[in-house]
Short mmCIF file of C-alpha atoms in Angstrom, two decimals:
data_model
loop_
_atom_site.label_atom_id
_atom_site.label_comp_id
_atom_site.label_asym_id
_atom_site.label_seq_id
_atom_site.Cartn_x
_atom_site.Cartn_y
_atom_site.Cartn_z
CA UNK K 1490 99.51 113.55 109.26
CA UNK K 1491 101.42 116.00 107.09
CA UNK K 1492 104.69 114.04 106.78
CA UNK K 1493 102.70 111.14 105.14
CA UNK K 1494 102.02 113.28 101.99
CA UNK K 1495 105.42 112.90 100.61
CA UNK K 1496 105.37 109.18 101.42
CA UNK K 1497 102.27 108.51 99.26
CA UNK K 1498 102.66 106.33 96.08
CA UNK K 1499 100.51 107.72 93.22
CA UNK K 1500 97.02 106.19 93.04
CA UNK K 1501 97.35 105.42 89.44
CA UNK K 1502 100.34 103.37 90.20
CA UNK K 1503 98.35 101.34 92.69
CA UNK K 1504 95.71 100.83 90.21
CA UNK K 1505 98.23 99.72 87.41
CA UNK K 1506 99.69 97.13 89.93
CA UNK K 1507 96.04 95.95 90.86
CA UNK K 1508 95.32 95.58 87.33
CA UNK K 1509 98.42 93.56 86.63
CA UNK K 1510 97.97 91.21 89.51
CA UNK K 1511 94.25 90.73 88.51
CA UNK K 1512 94.86 90.21 84.89
CA UNK K 1513 97.83 88.10 85.02
CA UNK K 1514 97.46 86.08 88.11
CA UNK K 1515 93.65 86.16 88.62
CA UNK K 1516 94.21 87.89 92.12
CA UNK K 1517 91.25 89.68 93.79
CA UNK K 1518 92.62 93.06 95.13
CA UNK K 1519 91.10 94.97 98.09
CA UNK K 1520 91.77 98.62 98.37
CA UNK K 1521 91.98 100.15 101.94
CA UNK K 1522 92.53 103.45 103.52
CA UNK K 1523 91.17 105.83 106.10
CA UNK K 1524 88.08 107.76 105.67
CA UNK K 1525 90.08 110.90 105.19
CA UNK K 1526 92.12 109.15 102.60
CA UNK K 1527 89.03 108.00 100.56
CA UNK K 1528 89.67 110.67 97.69
CA UNK K 1529 93.02 108.73 97.22
CA UNK K 1530 91.26 105.39 97.09
CA UNK K 1531 88.49 106.73 94.83
CA UNK K 1532 91.25 108.12 92.48
CA UNK K 1533 92.78 104.54 92.51
CA UNK K 1534 89.43 103.04 91.80
CA UNK K 1535 88.76 105.46 88.91
CA UNK K 1536 92.17 104.47 87.43
CA UNK K 1537 91.31 100.51 87.49
CA UNK K 1538 90.71 98.56 84.42
CA UNK K 1539 89.99 95.38 86.26
CA UNK K 1540 87.07 96.68 88.54
CA UNK K 1541 85.46 93.34 88.68
CA UNK K 1542 88.66 91.95 90.46
CA UNK K 1543 88.83 94.79 92.98
CA UNK K 1544 86.85 95.71 96.00
CA UNK K 1545 86.91 99.10 97.49
CA UNK K 1546 86.96 99.10 101.32
CA UNK K 1547 88.36 102.58 101.68
CA UNK K 1548 87.20 104.23 104.85
CA UNK K 1549 84.80 101.27 105.76
CA UNK K 1550 86.92 99.05 107.92
CA UNK K 1551 87.20 99.48 111.73
CA UNK K 1552 90.88 98.86 112.96
CA UNK K 1553 89.93 95.50 114.14
CA UNK K 1554 88.52 94.65 110.70
CA UNK K 1555 91.63 96.09 108.99
CA UNK K 1556 93.90 94.01 111.07
CA UNK K 1557 91.73 90.90 110.39
CA UNK K 1558 92.03 91.56 106.60
CA UNK K 1559 95.78 92.11 106.87
CA UNK K 1560 96.06 88.75 108.74
CA UNK K 1561 94.34 86.82 105.89
CA UNK K 1562 95.77 88.55 103.15
CA UNK K 1563 98.08 86.70 100.81
CA UNK K 1564 99.98 89.96 100.08
CA UNK K 1565 99.93 93.51 101.31
CA UNK K 1566 101.52 96.33 99.08
CA UNK K 1567 101.71 99.53 100.91
CA UNK K 1568 103.57 102.77 101.13
CA UNK K 1569 105.34 103.42 104.45
CA UNK K 1570 102.39 103.27 106.79
CA UNK K 1571 100.85 101.07 109.43
CA UNK K 1572 99.99 98.36 106.95
CA UNK K 1573 103.70 97.56 106.49
CA UNK K 1574 104.08 97.02 110.15
CA UNK K 1575 101.08 95.08 110.88
CA UNK K 1576 101.63 92.70 107.96
CA UNK K 1577 105.19 92.39 109.20
CA UNK K 1578 104.11 91.49 112.83
CA UNK K 1579 101.66 89.11 111.39
CA UNK K 1580 104.20 87.59 109.09
CA UNK K 1581 101.85 88.40 105.91
CA UNK K 1582 103.91 88.84 102.88
CA UNK K 1583 104.35 92.60 102.29
CA UNK K 1584 105.95 94.95 100.04
CA UNK K 1585 106.76 98.31 101.42
CA UNK K 1586 107.49 101.19 99.37
CA UNK K 1587 109.95 103.81 100.46
CA UNK K 1588 111.12 107.22 99.13
CA UNK K 1589 111.52 109.87 101.84
CA UNK K 1590 112.03 107.49 104.54
CA UNK K 1591 114.72 104.67 104.85
CA UNK K 1592 113.53 101.13 104.89
CA UNK K 1593 116.64 100.35 106.97
CA UNK K 1594 114.86 101.91 109.81
CA UNK K 1595 111.16 101.88 108.82
CA UNK K 1596 110.81 98.86 106.38
CA UNK K 1597 109.25 95.47 106.79
CA UNK K 1598 111.10 92.88 108.72
CA UNK K 1599 110.69 89.12 108.62
CA UNK K 1600 111.33 86.66 105.87
CA UNK K 1601 108.03 87.65 104.02
CA UNK K 1602 109.00 91.31 103.67
CA UNK K 1603 110.37 93.24 100.61
CA UNK K 1604 111.32 96.97 100.79
CA UNK K 1605 111.49 98.86 97.61
CA UNK K 1606 113.29 102.19 97.72
CA UNK K 1607 113.94 104.90 95.33
CA UNK K 1608 117.27 105.92 97.13
CA UNK K 1609 117.32 109.33 95.39
CA UNK K 1610 120.42 111.48 96.59
CA UNK K 1611 118.11 113.53 98.75
CA UNK K 1612 116.57 110.51 100.45
CA UNK K 1613 115.87 110.00 103.50
CA UNK K 1614 114.50 113.50 104.01
CA UNK K 1615 111.92 112.60 106.56
CA UNK K 1616 114.02 111.68 109.72
CA UNK K 1617 114.08 111.93 113.50
CA UNK K 1618 116.34 114.75 113.00
CA UNK K 1619 113.54 117.01 111.47
CA UNK K 1620 110.77 115.76 113.59
CA UNK K 1621 109.72 113.78 110.34
CA UNK K 1622 108.51 117.01 108.95
CA UNK K 1623 109.77 117.97 105.54
CA UNK K 1624 109.03 120.05 102.48
CA UNK K 1625 110.36 118.15 99.42
CA UNK K 1626 112.88 120.28 97.53
CA UNK K 1627 113.46 117.85 94.67
CA UNK K 1628 113.85 119.47 91.31
CA UNK K 1629 111.03 117.10 89.96
CA UNK K 1630 108.60 118.27 92.59
CA UNK K 1631 107.23 116.87 95.86
CA UNK K 1632 107.02 113.12 95.79
CA UNK K 1633 109.61 112.54 93.20
CA UNK K 1634 111.16 109.70 95.09
CA UNK K 1635 107.84 107.85 95.29
CA UNK K 1636 106.99 108.41 91.53
CA UNK K 1637 110.46 106.97 90.77
CA UNK K 1638 109.18 103.57 91.89
CA UNK K 1639 107.10 102.63 88.81
CA UNK K 1640 104.12 100.52 88.83
CA UNK K 1641 106.02 98.17 86.49
CA UNK K 1642 109.02 97.90 88.61
CA UNK K 1643 106.96 97.05 91.71
CA UNK K 1644 104.91 94.42 89.87
CA UNK K 1645 108.23 93.01 88.57
CA UNK K 1646 109.49 92.82 92.05
CA UNK K 1647 106.26 91.22 93.32
CA UNK K 1648 106.55 88.72 90.61
CA UNK K 1649 110.24 87.81 91.26
CA UNK K 1650 109.78 87.49 94.95
CA UNK K 1651 106.23 86.03 95.30
CA UNK K 1652 104.50 84.94 92.13
CA UNK K 1653 106.88 82.99 89.56
CA UNK K 1654 107.37 79.35 90.37
CA UNK K 1655 111.07 79.87 91.45
CA UNK K 1656 110.24 82.97 93.83
CA UNK K 1657 111.90 82.71 97.09
CA UNK K 1658 108.81 83.49 99.05
CA UNK K 1659 106.26 82.04 96.75
CA UNK K 1660 102.78 82.81 97.94
CA UNK K 1661 101.13 79.83 99.51
CA UNK K 1662 97.95 80.01 97.49
CA UNK K 1663 100.00 79.71 94.29
CA UNK K 1664 101.93 76.55 95.25
CA UNK K 1665 101.26 73.98 92.61
CA UNK K 1666 99.35 76.34 90.48
CA UNK K 1667 100.27 76.95 86.95
CA UNK K 1668 101.56 80.31 86.16
#
């Protein structure tokens, strides 16, 4: 819907995090998205360096397949979309990215959830009080709050929370692995 445009994290940021996960931890990354988002998934794909460690399933999954993929995933990284909520419900480790919405209301829940929030002065600007429709008026342009969450910042938070040996929610597949 129209209010999702302001919630989008830049495709090149997704690509940078995918590259870091693949290069530094040997993780295989799967890109997903609805068929009408395939241009965003393709933009992410074109920005990748580690294409041999990434699969592009954008626009190819039924809801049932998507649900199953989230259920078996080691980690889900998503802007504020259904993926965050499905991963939370399935207790799959999830990183939710927030800018125009507040993670206090819409963030992941459960012990495996991590919400990263830009928390700019103008946020949250997508609320129930404006029917979740908004035109960003930030001086740096639409989506400034999402761009504030850099790929490096997100990767660092993923590392601290899920990947390093002392991580509070260390991913099961890494337990005992040398990193």
